[in-house]
Structures are given as structure tokens and as C-alpha cells.
Amino acid sequence: MLVPYPAALDLPHHHSEQPEHYQQFNRDHARLRAPGERAFARLKSWRIMRRARSSTRRVSRTVQAIHVLLTCDHSG
């Protein structure tokens, strides 16, 4: 049974409506996440990682090592 969405629920705020400390937290969080996100996006595009034919432990350790190197490269 479908029930109408209660009007009393607080819908998410637009970015400009959030208090300044929330906006600053979001900016800081995005700044910290960005290098890791870029590194994983880069790893996903590598054909050799998609076709890896070794144990999951070895692939996992290789991905972790490459991720650290790429993240260090982006963060300086």
C-alpha cells in the first residue's frame, strides 16, 4: 500500500542552506577523499588489473601498494 510522503519530514538542505561549519567539513572531507578516489579510478582503468590471474591475496596486496603510491603522488 502506498502512503503519501509525510510533509513533516525534513528534506535534505541545499548546499547554500547548510551552516558554515557543515560546509567546511564537507570541503575538508572531499579534499581528503579526492586522492584515494582518483587512485581507485586510475586502477580500474588498468587492463592488467582487470585480467589479473593470481591469488586474491597477491592482487589485493598489489592494489594496496599501487594505491599508496598513487595517493602519495597526488598528495605531494
XYZ file of C-alpha atoms in Angstrom:
76
model
C 0.000 0.000 0.000
C 1.429 3.368 -0.981
C 1.284 6.096 1.595
C 1.816 9.806 0.853
C 5.211 11.171 1.833
C 4.782 12.987 5.153
C 5.207 16.714 4.793
C 6.643 16.870 8.299
C 9.844 15.060 7.259
C 12.820 17.325 6.900
C 14.146 17.066 3.361
C 17.883 17.477 2.682
C 19.093 21.049 2.616
C 20.616 22.658 -0.404
C 24.331 23.267 -0.032
C 23.869 27.012 0.433
C 21.404 26.439 3.287
C 23.806 24.419 5.417
C 25.612 26.094 8.299
C 29.166 27.204 7.536
C 30.775 24.546 9.765
C 28.978 21.790 7.769
C 30.148 23.305 4.508
C 33.730 23.492 5.820
C 33.565 19.874 7.000
C 32.313 18.769 3.570
C 35.111 20.679 1.815
C 37.744 19.150 4.106
C 36.280 15.668 3.718
C 36.200 15.985 -0.084
C 39.812 17.206 -0.085
C 40.916 14.150 1.901
C 38.910 11.674 -0.197
C 39.856 13.016 -3.631
C 43.353 11.439 -3.928
C 42.025 7.999 -2.982
C 39.103 8.296 -5.382
C 41.443 9.311 -8.214
C 43.787 6.430 -7.438
C 40.975 3.852 -7.491
C 39.574 5.307 -10.708
C 43.012 5.008 -12.265
C 43.417 1.416 -11.050
C 40.052 0.438 -12.527
C 41.158 1.642 -15.946
C 44.273 -0.526 -15.980
C 43.684 -3.584 -18.140
C 46.336 -5.613 -16.346
C 44.387 -5.335 -13.077
C 41.144 -6.460 -14.709
C 42.815 -9.550 -16.139
C 44.949 -10.496 -13.150
C 45.371 -14.263 -12.885
C 46.852 -14.743 -9.455
C 45.620 -15.299 -5.936
C 43.267 -12.756 -4.441
C 45.790 -12.096 -1.668
C 48.502 -11.188 -4.166
C 46.158 -8.983 -6.194
C 44.920 -7.312 -3.011
C 48.456 -6.547 -1.821
C 49.411 -5.263 -5.273
C 46.371 -2.982 -5.386
C 47.146 -1.671 -1.900
C 50.754 -0.919 -2.845
C 49.773 0.824 -6.072
C 47.075 2.774 -4.249
C 49.604 4.045 -1.704
C 51.997 5.092 -4.452
C 49.302 6.867 -6.456
C 47.906 8.583 -3.378
C 51.359 9.792 -2.348
C 51.916 11.033 -5.887
C 48.717 13.148 -5.778
C 49.082 14.466 -2.252
C 52.666 15.593 -2.662
